[in-house]
Each structure stands twice: as structure tokens, then as C-alpha cells.
Coordinates of C-alpha atoms and ligand atoms in Angstrom, one line a residue:
M1 CA -8.7 1.7 8.3
K2 CA -9.6 -1.5 9.8
N3 CA -11.6 -4.0 8.1
F4 CA -12.7 -7.3 9.6
I5 CA -11.7 -9.4 6.7
A6 CA -8.4 -10.4 7.6
L7 CA -6.5 -9.4 4.4
M8 CA -4.3 -6.6 3.6
C9 CA -4.6 -4.6 0.3
L10 CA -8.2 -5.7 -0.7
A11 CA -10.9 -3.6 0.8
I12 CA -13.7 -5.8 0.2
A13 CA -15.1 -5.9 3.8
A14 CA -17.0 -9.0 2.7
C15 CA -18.1 -11.0 5.3
S16 CA -21.2 -13.3 5.3
G17 CA -22.7 -16.1 7.5
P18 CA -24.9 -16.3 10.4
Q19 CA -26.8 -13.2 11.4
S20 CA -26.9 -12.1 14.9
S21 CA -28.6 -14.4 17.1
A22 CA -29.1 -11.9 19.9
P23 CA -32.6 -11.4 21.3
E24 CA -34.3 -8.1 20.4
A25 CA -34.7 -6.5 23.7
T26 CA -31.4 -7.5 25.0
V27 CA -29.9 -7.3 28.4
E28 CA -26.4 -8.1 27.5
S29 CA -23.8 -6.0 28.9
A30 CA -21.2 -4.2 26.9
D31 CA -18.6 -6.8 27.5
E32 CA -21.1 -9.6 26.5
F33 CA -21.9 -7.7 23.4
V34 CA -18.3 -7.3 22.4
S35 CA -17.8 -11.0 23.0
R36 CA -20.8 -11.9 20.8
V37 CA -19.5 -9.5 18.1
N38 CA -16.1 -11.2 18.3
S39 CA -17.6 -14.7 17.7
E40 CA -19.8 -13.6 14.9
L41 CA -16.9 -12.0 13.2
K42 CA -14.8 -15.1 13.7
D43 CA -17.6 -17.2 12.1
M44 CA -18.2 -14.8 9.2
G45 CA -14.6 -14.5 8.5
I46 CA -14.3 -18.3 7.3
E47 CA -16.9 -18.1 4.6
S48 CA -16.2 -14.3 3.5
G49 CA -12.5 -15.2 3.3
A50 CA -12.9 -18.1 0.9
I51 CA -15.3 -16.1 -1.2
G52 CA -12.8 -13.2 -1.3
W53 CA -9.9 -15.4 -2.4
V54 CA -11.7 -17.2 -5.0
R55 CA -12.9 -14.0 -6.4
A56 CA -9.5 -12.5 -6.3
T57 CA -8.0 -15.5 -8.0
Y58 CA -10.9 -16.3 -10.7
I59 CA -12.4 -13.0 -11.8
N60 CA -15.7 -14.1 -13.6
H61 CA -19.4 -13.6 -13.7
D62 CA -20.1 -16.2 -11.1
T63 CA -17.5 -15.1 -8.5
A64 CA -18.9 -11.3 -8.8
I65 CA -22.2 -12.5 -7.8
L66 CA -20.7 -14.6 -4.8
A67 CA -18.5 -11.5 -3.7
A68 CA -21.3 -8.9 -3.9
R69 CA -23.6 -11.3 -1.9
S70 CA -21.0 -11.7 0.6
Q71 CA -20.2 -8.0 0.8
E72 CA -23.9 -7.2 1.4
K73 CA -24.3 -9.7 4.1
Y74 CA -21.4 -8.3 5.9
A75 CA -22.6 -4.7 5.4
A76 CA -26.2 -5.7 6.7
W77 CA -24.5 -7.3 9.8
H78 CA -22.2 -4.4 10.2
S79 CA -25.1 -1.8 10.2
K80 CA -27.2 -3.6 12.6
T81 CA -24.5 -4.2 15.0
V82 CA -23.1 -0.9 15.2
A83 CA -26.6 0.4 15.6
E84 CA -27.0 -2.1 18.5
S85 CA -23.8 -0.8 20.1
L86 CA -24.9 2.7 20.4
R87 CA -26.8 1.6 23.4
Y88 CA -23.3 1.6 25.3
D89 CA -22.8 5.2 24.4
G90 CA -22.6 7.3 27.6
Q91 CA -21.8 4.3 29.7
E92 CA -18.7 3.9 31.6
L93 CA -16.8 1.2 30.1
S94 CA -13.2 -0.3 30.3
P95 CA -10.8 1.2 27.8
A96 CA -10.5 -2.1 26.0
T97 CA -14.4 -2.3 25.7
R98 CA -14.6 1.3 24.6
R99 CA -11.9 0.6 22.1
A100 CA -13.6 -2.5 20.6
L101 CA -16.8 -0.6 20.1
D102 CA -14.8 2.2 18.3
L103 CA -13.1 -0.3 15.8
L104 CA -16.3 -2.0 15.2
K105 CA -17.8 1.1 14.0
L106 CA -14.7 1.8 11.7
G107 CA -14.8 -2.0 10.5
T108 CA -15.4 -1.1 7.0
S109 CA -13.8 1.0 4.3
Q110 CA -17.3 1.1 2.3
P111 CA -19.9 1.8 4.9
A112 CA -23.4 0.8 3.4
P113 CA -26.7 2.8 3.8
N114 CA -29.2 1.1 5.9
D115 CA -31.5 0.7 3.0
A116 CA -31.5 -2.7 1.6
A117 CA -31.6 -1.9 -2.1
K118 CA -28.8 0.7 -1.7
R119 CA -26.6 -1.8 0.2
K120 CA -27.0 -4.3 -2.5
E121 CA -26.2 -1.5 -5.2
L122 CA -22.9 -0.6 -3.2
A123 CA -21.9 -4.2 -2.8
E124 CA -22.3 -4.7 -6.7
V125 CA -20.6 -1.5 -7.7
T126 CA -17.6 -2.1 -5.5
T127 CA -17.2 -5.7 -6.7
E128 CA -17.5 -4.5 -10.4
L129 CA -15.1 -1.5 -9.9
S130 CA -12.4 -4.0 -8.6
G131 CA -13.2 -6.7 -11.0
M132 CA -12.7 -4.2 -14.0
Y133 CA -9.2 -3.4 -12.7
G134 CA -8.3 -6.9 -12.4
A135 CA -9.5 -7.9 -15.8
G136 CA -8.4 -4.8 -17.4
K137 CA -6.4 -5.1 -20.8
Y138 CA -5.2 -2.7 -23.3
C139 CA -6.4 -3.8 -26.8
P140 CA -4.6 -1.4 -29.2
D141 CA -6.5 -0.6 -32.4
D142 CA -3.5 -1.4 -34.6
G143 CA -4.0 -5.1 -34.8
R144 CA -1.5 -5.9 -31.9
E145 CA -2.6 -8.4 -29.2
C146 CA -4.2 -7.3 -26.1
L147 CA -1.7 -6.3 -23.4
V148 CA -2.1 -6.9 -19.7
L149 CA -0.9 -4.6 -17.0
G150 CA 2.3 -6.7 -16.3
D151 CA 3.3 -6.4 -20.1
L152 CA 2.7 -2.6 -20.0
E153 CA 4.6 -2.1 -16.7
N154 CA 7.7 -3.9 -18.2
T155 CA 7.7 -1.6 -21.0
I156 CA 7.6 1.5 -18.8
A157 CA 10.2 -0.2 -16.7
K158 CA 12.7 -1.1 -19.3
S159 CA 12.1 1.1 -22.4
R160 CA 14.0 4.3 -23.0
D161 CA 11.9 5.2 -26.0
Y162 CA 9.7 8.1 -25.4
D163 CA 6.8 6.9 -27.8
E164 CA 6.9 3.4 -26.7
N165 CA 6.4 4.2 -23.0
L166 CA 3.8 6.7 -24.1
D167 CA 1.9 4.0 -25.8
A168 CA 1.9 1.7 -22.8
W169 CA 1.2 4.8 -20.5
T170 CA -2.0 6.0 -22.4
G171 CA -2.8 2.3 -23.2
W172 CA -3.3 1.2 -19.7
R173 CA -5.4 4.2 -19.1
T174 CA -7.9 3.1 -21.6
I175 CA -9.3 0.6 -18.8
S176 CA -10.7 3.3 -16.5
P177 CA -13.1 5.8 -18.3
D178 CA -15.8 3.2 -18.0
M179 CA -15.2 3.2 -14.2
R180 CA -16.1 6.9 -13.9
D181 CA -19.8 6.6 -13.4
K182 CA -19.4 3.7 -11.1
Y183 CA -17.1 5.6 -9.0
Q184 CA -19.5 8.5 -8.7
R185 CA -22.2 6.2 -7.5
F186 CA -20.1 4.5 -5.0
T187 CA -19.1 7.7 -3.7
E188 CA -22.8 8.9 -3.1
L189 CA -23.6 5.5 -1.6
A190 CA -20.6 5.0 0.7
N191 CA -21.0 8.8 1.8
E192 CA -24.5 8.1 2.7
G193 CA -23.3 5.0 4.9
A194 CA -20.6 7.2 6.4
T195 CA -23.2 9.9 7.4
E196 CA -25.6 7.4 8.9
L197 CA -22.7 6.2 11.1
G198 CA -22.3 9.8 12.2
Y199 CA -19.3 11.0 10.0
G200 CA -19.4 14.0 7.8
D201 CA -18.5 11.9 4.8
L202 CA -16.4 8.8 4.1
G203 CA -13.0 10.9 3.9
E204 CA -13.8 11.8 7.6
M205 CA -14.5 8.3 8.6
W206 CA -11.1 7.0 7.0
R207 CA -9.3 9.9 8.9
A208 CA -10.9 8.9 12.2
G209 CA -8.9 5.5 12.4
Y210 CA -5.9 7.0 13.8
D211 CA -6.5 7.6 17.5
M212 CA -6.9 11.4 17.0
S213 CA -9.7 13.5 15.5
P214 CA -10.0 13.4 11.7
A215 CA -8.9 17.1 11.8
E216 CA -5.9 16.4 13.7
F217 CA -4.8 13.6 11.4
E218 CA -5.1 15.8 8.4
T219 CA -2.7 18.3 10.1
E220 CA -0.3 15.4 11.1
T221 CA 0.0 14.1 7.5
A222 CA 0.7 17.8 6.3
R223 CA 3.2 18.2 9.0
L224 CA 5.1 14.9 8.1
W225 CA 4.9 15.9 4.4
N226 CA 6.7 19.3 5.1
Q227 CA 9.4 17.4 7.0
V228 CA 10.3 15.3 4.0
K229 CA 9.6 17.7 1.1
P230 CA 13.0 19.3 0.9
L231 CA 14.5 15.8 0.3
Y232 CA 11.9 15.2 -2.4
D233 CA 12.6 18.5 -4.1
E234 CA 16.4 17.9 -4.4
L235 CA 15.7 14.5 -5.9
H236 CA 13.1 15.8 -8.3
C237 CA 15.6 18.4 -9.5
H238 CA 18.3 15.9 -10.1
V239 CA 16.2 13.3 -11.9
R240 CA 14.7 15.9 -14.1
A241 CA 18.0 17.3 -15.1
Q242 CA 19.1 13.6 -16.0
L243 CA 16.0 12.8 -17.9
S244 CA 16.5 16.1 -19.8
D245 CA 20.0 15.2 -20.9
H246 CA 18.7 11.7 -22.0
Y247 CA 15.5 12.8 -23.7
G248 CA 16.4 16.2 -24.7
A249 CA 15.1 19.5 -23.2
D250 CA 12.3 19.6 -25.9
K251 CA 11.0 16.5 -24.3
V252 CA 11.8 17.2 -20.5
P253 CA 12.2 20.9 -20.0
T254 CA 14.3 21.7 -17.1
N255 CA 11.8 24.3 -15.5
G256 CA 8.7 22.2 -15.5
P257 CA 7.3 19.1 -14.3
I258 CA 8.5 15.6 -15.4
P259 CA 6.5 13.9 -18.0
A260 CA 4.8 11.0 -16.0
H261 CA 5.8 8.1 -18.5
L262 CA 9.6 8.6 -18.3
V263 CA 10.5 7.6 -14.5
G264 CA 10.1 3.8 -15.1
N265 CA 6.7 3.2 -13.3
M266 CA 3.0 3.2 -14.6
W267 CA 2.0 5.5 -12.0
S268 CA 5.3 7.5 -11.5
Q269 CA 5.1 6.6 -8.0
T270 CA 8.6 4.9 -7.7
W271 CA 11.4 5.7 -10.0
D272 CA 14.1 3.0 -9.1
N273 CA 13.6 1.3 -12.5
I274 CA 15.4 4.3 -14.2
Y275 CA 18.5 3.8 -11.9
D276 CA 20.5 3.0 -15.1
L277 CA 20.1 6.6 -16.0
L278 CA 20.8 7.9 -12.6
E279 CA 23.6 5.8 -11.1
P280 CA 25.8 8.4 -9.5
Y281 CA 29.1 6.6 -9.8
P282 CA 28.7 4.2 -12.8
G283 CA 30.0 0.7 -12.1
V284 CA 30.7 1.3 -8.5
A285 CA 29.3 -1.5 -6.3
D286 CA 26.9 -3.0 -8.7
L287 CA 23.6 -3.7 -6.9
D288 CA 21.8 -5.4 -9.8
V289 CA 19.9 -8.2 -8.0
T290 CA 17.7 -8.6 -10.9
S291 CA 20.4 -9.8 -13.0
T292 CA 21.2 -12.4 -10.5
L293 CA 17.7 -13.6 -10.2
V294 CA 17.8 -14.1 -13.9
K295 CA 21.2 -15.8 -14.1
K296 CA 20.4 -18.2 -11.3
N297 CA 16.8 -18.5 -12.6
Y298 CA 15.1 -18.2 -9.3
S299 CA 11.6 -19.5 -9.3
P300 CA 8.8 -17.6 -7.4
Q301 CA 8.9 -20.1 -4.8
E302 CA 12.6 -19.5 -4.2
M303 CA 12.1 -15.8 -4.1
V304 CA 9.6 -16.2 -1.6
R305 CA 11.8 -18.8 0.5
S306 CA 14.6 -16.2 0.2
A307 CA 12.3 -13.5 1.9
E308 CA 11.1 -15.9 4.5
S309 CA 14.5 -16.7 5.5
F310 CA 15.1 -13.3 6.6
Y311 CA 12.2 -13.2 9.0
V312 CA 13.3 -16.7 10.1
S313 CA 16.7 -15.3 10.9
M314 CA 15.2 -12.9 13.4
G315 CA 13.6 -16.0 15.3
F316 CA 10.1 -16.0 13.3
E317 CA 8.8 -19.5 12.8
R318 CA 8.7 -20.5 9.3
L319 CA 5.3 -20.2 7.2
P320 CA 3.0 -23.1 7.4
D321 CA 2.7 -25.8 4.8
T322 CA -0.7 -24.3 3.8
F323 CA 1.0 -21.1 2.9
W324 CA 3.0 -23.0 0.2
E325 CA 0.1 -24.9 -0.8
R326 CA -2.6 -22.3 -1.1
S327 CA -0.9 -19.1 -2.1
Q328 CA -0.8 -17.7 -5.7
F329 CA 2.6 -17.0 -6.8
S330 CA 2.4 -16.8 -10.6
K331 CA -0.1 -15.4 -13.0
P332 CA -2.3 -18.1 -14.2
Q333 CA -2.5 -18.0 -18.2
D334 CA -6.2 -19.3 -18.3
R335 CA -8.1 -16.7 -16.5
D336 CA -8.4 -13.2 -15.2
V337 CA -7.0 -12.8 -11.6
Q338 CA -6.3 -9.7 -9.4
C339 CA -2.5 -9.5 -9.9
H340 CA -2.0 -6.5 -7.5
A341 CA 0.0 -8.1 -4.6
S342 CA -2.0 -9.0 -1.3
A343 CA -1.4 -11.0 1.7
W344 CA -4.3 -12.8 3.4
G345 CA -4.7 -13.8 7.0
L346 CA -7.4 -16.2 6.8
D347 CA -9.0 -18.2 9.6
G348 CA -8.0 -15.8 12.2
G349 CA -4.3 -15.7 11.0
N350 CA -3.9 -19.6 10.8
D351 CA -4.3 -19.9 7.1
L352 CA -1.7 -17.4 5.7
R353 CA -1.3 -16.7 2.0
I354 CA -0.1 -14.2 -0.6
K355 CA -1.4 -13.6 -3.9
M356 CA 1.0 -12.2 -6.5
C357 CA 2.2 -12.4 -10.1
I358 CA 5.6 -12.6 -9.2
K359 CA 8.3 -11.5 -11.9
Q360 CA 11.9 -12.2 -11.7
T361 CA 13.1 -8.7 -10.6
Y362 CA 14.6 -7.0 -7.5
E363 CA 11.5 -4.8 -7.3
E364 CA 9.3 -7.8 -7.0
L365 CA 11.7 -9.3 -4.3
G366 CA 10.9 -6.1 -2.4
V367 CA 7.2 -6.6 -2.8
I368 CA 7.5 -10.2 -1.5
Y369 CA 9.2 -9.0 1.6
H370 CA 6.4 -6.4 1.8
E371 CA 3.8 -8.8 1.7
L372 CA 5.3 -11.3 4.1
G373 CA 5.6 -8.5 6.8
H374 CA 1.8 -8.3 6.6
N375 CA 1.5 -12.4 7.1
F376 CA 4.0 -12.4 9.9
Y377 CA 2.0 -9.5 11.6
Q378 CA -1.2 -11.3 10.9
R379 CA 0.2 -14.5 12.7
A380 CA 1.8 -12.6 15.4
Y381 CA -1.7 -11.0 16.5
K382 CA -3.8 -14.1 15.9
D383 CA -4.3 -14.5 19.7
Q384 CA -5.9 -11.1 19.9
T385 CA -9.6 -11.0 19.8
P386 CA -11.1 -10.6 16.1
V387 CA -11.8 -6.9 16.5
F388 CA -8.1 -6.4 17.6
Q389 CA -6.7 -8.6 14.9
G390 CA -5.2 -5.7 12.8
G391 CA -2.5 -3.3 12.6
A392 CA -1.9 -0.7 15.4
Q393 CA -3.0 1.6 12.5
S394 CA -2.9 1.0 8.9
G395 CA 0.6 2.6 8.5
F396 CA 2.1 0.1 10.8
H397 CA 0.7 -2.8 8.7
E398 CA 2.2 -1.4 5.7
A399 CA 5.6 -0.7 7.3
I400 CA 6.7 -4.0 8.6
G401 CA 7.9 -5.6 5.4
D402 CA 9.4 -2.4 4.3
T403 CA 11.3 -1.9 7.5
V404 CA 12.8 -5.5 6.6
V405 CA 13.4 -4.2 3.0
L406 CA 15.7 -1.3 4.5
A407 CA 17.8 -4.0 6.2
M408 CA 18.6 -5.8 2.9
T409 CA 21.8 -4.0 2.9
P410 CA 24.6 -4.8 0.2
S411 CA 26.3 -6.8 2.9
Y412 CA 23.2 -8.9 3.4
L413 CA 22.6 -9.3 -0.3
E414 CA 26.1 -10.6 -0.8
E415 CA 25.7 -12.9 2.2
V416 CA 22.6 -14.5 0.7
G417 CA 24.2 -14.6 -3.0
L418 CA 22.1 -12.0 -4.5
I419 CA 25.0 -9.8 -5.6
D420 CA 28.7 -10.7 -6.0
G421 CA 31.0 -8.7 -3.7
V422 CA 30.3 -5.7 -1.9
E423 CA 32.0 -2.4 -1.9
L424 CA 31.7 -0.1 1.1
S425 CA 33.2 3.2 -0.2
D426 CA 31.6 6.5 0.1
E427 CA 30.8 6.1 -3.6
A428 CA 29.0 2.9 -3.1
V429 CA 27.0 4.3 -0.4
I430 CA 25.8 7.2 -2.6
N431 CA 24.9 4.6 -5.4
D432 CA 22.9 2.5 -2.8
Q433 CA 21.2 5.6 -1.4
M434 CA 20.2 6.8 -4.8
Q435 CA 18.5 3.5 -5.7
R436 CA 16.7 3.6 -2.4
A437 CA 15.5 7.2 -2.7
L438 CA 14.2 6.5 -6.3
A439 CA 12.1 3.9 -4.6
G440 CA 11.3 5.4 -1.1
V441 CA 11.6 9.2 -1.4
A442 CA 10.0 9.5 -4.8
F443 CA 7.1 7.7 -3.5
L444 CA 6.2 10.2 -0.8
P445 CA 4.2 12.9 -2.7
F446 CA 2.3 10.2 -4.5
A447 CA 1.5 8.5 -1.4
K448 CA 0.3 11.7 0.1
L449 CA -1.8 12.8 -2.8
V450 CA -3.9 9.7 -3.7
D451 CA -6.1 10.2 -0.6
E452 CA -6.0 13.9 -0.8
W453 CA -7.9 13.5 -4.1
R454 CA -10.3 11.0 -2.4
W455 CA -10.8 13.2 0.6
G456 CA -11.8 16.0 -1.9
V457 CA -14.0 13.7 -3.8
F458 CA -15.8 12.4 -0.7
S459 CA -16.3 15.7 0.8
G460 CA -17.7 17.1 -2.4
D461 CA -14.8 19.6 -2.9
I462 CA -13.8 17.7 -6.1
S463 CA -17.0 17.3 -8.1
P464 CA -17.5 14.6 -10.7
E465 CA -17.0 17.1 -13.6
N466 CA -13.4 17.7 -12.2
Y467 CA -12.3 14.3 -11.3
N468 CA -9.6 14.1 -13.8
S469 CA -8.4 17.6 -13.7
A470 CA -8.2 17.7 -9.8
W471 CA -6.2 14.5 -10.1
W472 CA -3.6 16.0 -12.3
E473 CA -3.5 19.3 -10.5
L474 CA -2.5 17.3 -7.3
R475 CA 0.0 15.2 -9.2
E476 CA 1.6 18.4 -10.4
K477 CA 1.4 20.2 -7.0
Y478 CA 3.0 17.4 -5.0
Q479 CA 5.0 15.4 -7.4
G480 CA 6.0 17.8 -10.0
I481 CA 4.8 15.2 -12.5
A482 CA 2.5 16.0 -15.6
A483 CA 0.4 14.0 -18.0
P484 CA 2.5 13.6 -21.2
V485 CA -0.6 14.2 -23.3
E486 CA -3.7 16.3 -22.8
R487 CA -6.2 14.7 -20.6
S488 CA -9.8 15.7 -20.3
E489 CA -12.9 14.6 -18.4
D490 CA -13.5 11.8 -20.8
N491 CA -10.5 10.2 -19.0
F492 CA -10.6 8.7 -15.5
D493 CA -7.1 8.4 -14.6
P494 CA -7.4 7.8 -11.0
G495 CA -9.1 4.6 -11.8
A496 CA -6.1 3.2 -13.6
K497 CA -4.4 2.9 -10.0
Y498 CA -5.5 -0.3 -8.1
H499 CA -6.4 1.4 -5.0
I500 CA -9.1 3.6 -6.4
P501 CA -11.4 0.9 -7.8
G502 CA -10.1 -1.5 -5.0
N503 CA -11.1 1.3 -2.5
V504 CA -7.9 0.6 -0.4
S505 CA -7.1 3.9 1.5
Y506 CA -3.5 5.2 0.5
T507 CA -2.3 7.3 3.4
R508 CA -1.3 4.1 5.1
Y509 CA 1.7 3.8 2.6
F510 CA 2.6 7.5 3.2
L511 CA 2.9 6.7 7.1
A512 CA 4.6 3.5 6.5
R513 CA 7.4 5.3 4.6
I514 CA 7.7 7.6 7.5
L515 CA 7.4 4.9 10.3
Q516 CA 9.6 2.3 8.5
F517 CA 12.6 4.4 9.3
Q518 CA 11.7 5.0 12.9
F519 CA 11.3 1.1 13.1
L520 CA 14.7 0.6 11.6
Q521 CA 16.3 3.0 14.0
A522 CA 14.8 1.2 17.0
L523 CA 15.6 -2.4 15.7
C524 CA 19.2 -1.3 14.8
D525 CA 19.6 0.0 18.4
T526 CA 18.4 -3.2 19.8
A527 CA 20.5 -5.1 17.5
G528 CA 23.4 -3.3 18.9
H529 CA 24.2 -1.6 15.6
E530 CA 26.9 1.3 15.9
G531 CA 27.5 3.9 13.0
P532 CA 25.2 5.3 10.6
L533 CA 21.6 3.9 10.1
H534 CA 22.0 3.2 6.4
E535 CA 24.7 0.6 7.3
C536 CA 22.6 -1.2 9.6
S537 CA 21.0 -4.7 8.9
F538 CA 19.3 -6.5 11.7
Y539 CA 19.5 -9.8 9.6
G540 CA 20.0 -12.6 12.1
S541 CA 19.3 -10.5 15.2
K542 CA 17.1 -12.6 17.4
E543 CA 16.9 -9.5 19.9
A544 CA 15.5 -7.3 17.0
G545 CA 13.1 -10.1 16.2
K546 CA 12.0 -10.5 19.8
K547 CA 11.3 -6.6 20.0
F548 CA 9.6 -6.5 16.6
N549 CA 7.4 -9.5 17.6
A550 CA 6.4 -8.0 20.9
M551 CA 5.0 -5.0 19.0
L552 CA 3.3 -7.2 16.2
E553 CA 1.5 -9.3 18.9
T554 CA -0.2 -6.2 20.3
G555 CA -2.2 -5.9 17.1
A556 CA -4.8 -3.2 17.4
S557 CA -5.5 -3.7 21.0
E558 CA -4.1 -0.4 22.2
P559 CA -3.7 3.3 20.7
W560 CA -0.8 3.2 18.1
Q561 CA 1.0 5.9 20.2
D562 CA 1.3 3.3 23.0
T563 CA 2.6 0.6 20.5
L564 CA 5.0 3.1 18.9
E565 CA 6.3 4.3 22.3
K566 CA 7.2 0.8 23.3
L567 CA 9.3 0.0 20.2
T568 CA 10.8 3.6 19.7
G569 CA 10.5 5.5 22.9
T570 CA 8.5 8.2 21.1
R571 CA 4.7 8.7 20.8
E572 CA 5.0 10.7 17.4
M573 CA 5.6 9.8 13.7
D574 CA 8.5 11.6 12.7
G575 CA 9.9 12.3 9.2
G576 CA 13.3 13.1 11.0
A577 CA 14.4 9.6 10.8
I578 CA 13.9 9.1 7.0
V579 CA 15.8 12.6 6.5
N580 CA 18.6 11.3 8.7
Y581 CA 18.9 8.0 6.8
F582 CA 19.3 9.9 3.6
R583 CA 21.7 12.6 4.8
P584 CA 24.6 11.4 2.6
L585 CA 22.6 11.5 -0.5
M586 CA 21.0 14.9 0.4
G587 CA 24.5 16.4 0.6
W588 CA 25.4 14.8 -2.7
L589 CA 22.2 16.0 -4.4
K590 CA 22.6 19.5 -3.3
E591 CA 26.1 19.7 -4.8
Q592 CA 24.6 18.4 -8.1
N593 CA 21.8 20.9 -7.9
S594 CA 23.8 23.8 -6.8
N595 CA 23.8 25.6 -10.4
R596 CA 20.4 24.3 -11.3
Q597 CA 17.0 26.1 -11.0
C598 CA 15.0 23.6 -9.1
G599 CA 11.1 23.6 -8.8
W600 CA 8.4 23.4 -11.4
Ligands
X8Z1 O1 -0.3 -1.8 -2.7 C1 0.8 -2.1 -2.3 C2 1.1 -3.6 -1.9 C3 0.0 -4.3 -1.2 S1 -0.5 -3.6 0.2 C4 1.8 -4.2 -3.0 N1 1.6 -1.1 -2.3 C5 1.4 0.3 -2.8 C6 1.3 0.3 -4.3 O2 1.6 -0.8 -5.0 O3 0.8 1.2 -4.8 C7 3.1 -1.1 -1.6 C8 3.6 0.0 -1.7 C9 2.5 1.0 -2.5
ZN2 ZN1 1.0 -3.8 1.9

């Protein structure tokens, strides 16, 4: 989904500023129209970017007013401008002009109805929802102090105590029941906006952003999921068996779904935090980067520098001074902020920033690489016109940094002093693959189901009376995960995941998990790597950097299939690359599971 505020991970399509100055009965050609749209977008981006940043880093009553007003103005501009663009329908236009008009129409993730009162209401409700998430706290009724998400995530990551994890898990979900009515209203309003733009509902509009029909896109995501599902199923089977050994078969039965609070992550979306329970060959090739970060007491800035250095080794220029001056690296103690990591390309990509609440862990280091991937993309396409300043499609934007994470091989980590000594035995490979699979493979079904839930909500297949039960049905169906305690429609568990109140589409991450292995393959070929894909790092390869940058520079100016073909030689997303990458682990898992009953 393209969004003409140049930040990733926040969907407030909030732009404000001068309204169109075009004459009413215009005679402007389509090209003149597009050029005016571009200059208005550039203007609006300055103010809306500043407001968006302040809102995300100071969540309070006043910034809510500013942010909602800013979104409202952008929405008014968007409705008006899309309506004007319709006069070029049916005209013969150059492919670039036609594409610019199509992208303009898709330029919001929360299309507003044309009615001013409803537009205002939509802007307010989305601002409130994301603010509720950012300011969310669990205040236990037993006299303990209130806990923020970071505290609760730490518990789930580190504790191996069933009840302690349960308290953190249920505690965080106390923030979301109040979102339910607002989310329902958001759905009604944004659906109305999507219908006015000519889409069946908001889900169809989101699926329209992939250079194929919405129906084809849905089929495409199902195809990709089926390619990778066998790998997930083997991983699930083994993890469940190990958890059952650890917690007991009464807590984790070996024939059903895994309790959601035991896999080391608040949303059970990645499982690498429980690597200690799963290390295939204990003690072989210790990959504990977290302990190095703690031992050497890396500051947040140093962690970001280390990530930047990887990109620089490929020939990318260092980040600008303003990046270091204006980013938020640490959680401020004196106010509520949106801690969920994001990368910002303000001022048309000249003012790059990240906003994070960095912790001293390996997981967070990976998130920093991820965010910088967005920033280097934003800088690479900054010379495109504003409508084309975006990813080839949303999955591309999410895949850049993650491709670089795949190139953080043990040899690389040793070279930069993040681990001591590297072992290149078969056992070490399995350990490394296990850690990566717990992060990357475990994530796939979650990444698939989040939008399947929203697509259902937006189409009406999932009604408000079934919001929570439908969520848990999908969680069980795709992930083989179950809520550890009974849930009901008094809960609104989807709201406890950032991207629901933040209204950021999620299929992007599913696609990214597929694409990043295709990108890795292509960059490793370019870097002259020989041997299995999992051994490849393109650290230091200027050739790989050049090829990567050529793709990034293209931005959204052409169909993503063309962009993909230039990098990889194929026009299709393909789950085969990730399956190929994990071949050693897949073999190992099959052996482990040979006498087990898998499935749930
Ligand atoms: O939201 C993010 C990034 C910002 S685009 C931190 N991610 C997803 C998540 O946290 O749920 C990265 C991977 C999945
Ligand atoms: Zn991202």
C-alpha cells in the first residue's frame, strides 16, 4: 500500500498544507495534472511529516488534535484530487502517467468518505486508536506498578515460568478492549471511503496495490503460503515437542496447538527468543550476540552505527548528520511515545530518521538493520517524483533490511566482533539455521493471517460479534497456536498488535519473507558467491551494492514484476528460495519428527 507520507510502518496518511490551486474548469493535460499533484504532495509532505513525527514522539492531547487535523486535510486533498483525476479515464496516456494516476488513487490506507463530518471522524478515530496503542500500559490490580509493552515483552522473551508469562500475555491484552468500538467505526468509515473510490471494500483496495487484480493477489498469497507450509509444519512439530518436554504434557499437549505465551514473543510471531530451549547441538557455535552487546555495553547509537557500516561496506553513503541528530533511539522516560520501530523519509528523502526504543539485544539489532533498509531505500528513490517515491510494492520495502540481516552470517558477526570465534561444522549450520527459522519461518503464518482477518472484517465476512473468535480461529488454523486462557468477545486481541490500531497492512511482511531470499540469491550471485546460499554474505561487496541500489532507485516507477526481473531474472515471487535456503534444517527436522504425530 502506497502512502504519500514518506515513512514506513505508520499509516497515518496525514498530509496537510495548501489546497489545490487549479482552476475549476481546468484545461490541464494529464501530464500537467500529474505534475501539479507531485508539487502539491511535496509541499504537503513537509508539514504533515513534522506533525506525524511530533505525534509519534509525544503522544498527548495536543498532538492528537494536530495529527487528526493534518490527516483530515490530506484526506480532503486526496478525495478532491482523485475525483479530478477521473477526467483522464479513457484517455490514451503514457504508461508513466497512467501509473501515476493509479498510484494517486491508492495513496492512502484509510480512504475517507467525501462527507466532511465523516472525514473528520475518521481522522480522529484513527489518531485515537494508534495513540491508545502507543500509550498502552498494563496496570495490575495487585498493587504492582504499571508495566509498558517493553517490560512485558522482556518477560515473555526471558521467563520460562508458565504463570509469569501468562500474566504478561493477558496483561498486555488489557489495552485493547476499549479499541473495539472505535475499530468497528473505523471499518465502516474507511469502507465507505473505499467504496466511493470504486473498490468493493477497504480490503479490496489494499489488495489492488500489487500490479495485478485483487483476486489474483489473493490467489498469489495462498500459493506462496502453500509453498512454505511444509517447512513451517515441521518446525511447529519439533518446537511443540520441546516445549512439551520443558513445561510438561499437561501444559503443552503434543497433539494440539501451542499455548501462545510460551514461544518467547508477545504475539507468538517469532520464536527465536526460546532458542535456548531448542538449540539442536548445545554449545556448538555459540551465536549469542546479545551477551556481546551487553558485555561490551553497546549504546543504541553504536548499534545503529554497526548496522550502518554494513550498508556502507556495500558502497552506500553514510547516513546524514541530521539522521543522528533527529532520530529517536531510546525510549524517553518522561512521556508516552510510539515505541514500535519505524523509519522516516521526511523532506522527500533528504531528512532520514528512525524512531525506536532500542534494547541491547540481537533481536533489536536485526530490527535496526530492518529500519535502515527502509532509510536507504527512501534515499535511493528520492530523485523520483513524489508519487513514485515508494517501494516497488510494499513487500519490497520490508524486504531490504531483512535481506541484509540474512547476510549477517556467523563469519560476518565474528569479523565485526559480535561473536567470538566461528565454527563451520554441519552442527553449527543446523544451530544457525534453527535460530533463523525460529525468527523467519515461524513468522510466515502469522504474517499471512493478520490481513486475512482484516480482509474478512472489511468485507463483512467477519462481523463485530465475531472479531475475537475469528482472530483465534485464524491463529489456530495457520499457526497452530491457541490462546492460553479462554477469550471472548469482551476481548479485542487483534488490537494488541500494533498494525491493527496503527492501520498498517501486514501482507507486506509475508511477501518480504519470501522476497528477501530471492534478493539474497541474486545478490550472492552478483557477489560471486559459490556454495550453499546459507553460507553467503555480501558484506563488503560493492558489486552487490550497485545491483541493490539500481533496484532501490527505481522506487515505485514501474510494475514490481519489472523491478524484480532486473534483480533476479524472474517476474514471480517464489517460496522456493526460502525452502532451498533451509534445506539442511528441513532434513534435520524431519529426522527429529520421524516418530512424532505432527499437526494440531
Ligand atoms: O513492524 C515491523 C517493523 C516496522 S516496519 C519493526 N515489523 C513487523 C512487526 O514488528 O510485526 C518487522 C517485521 C514484522
Ligand atoms: Zn519495516
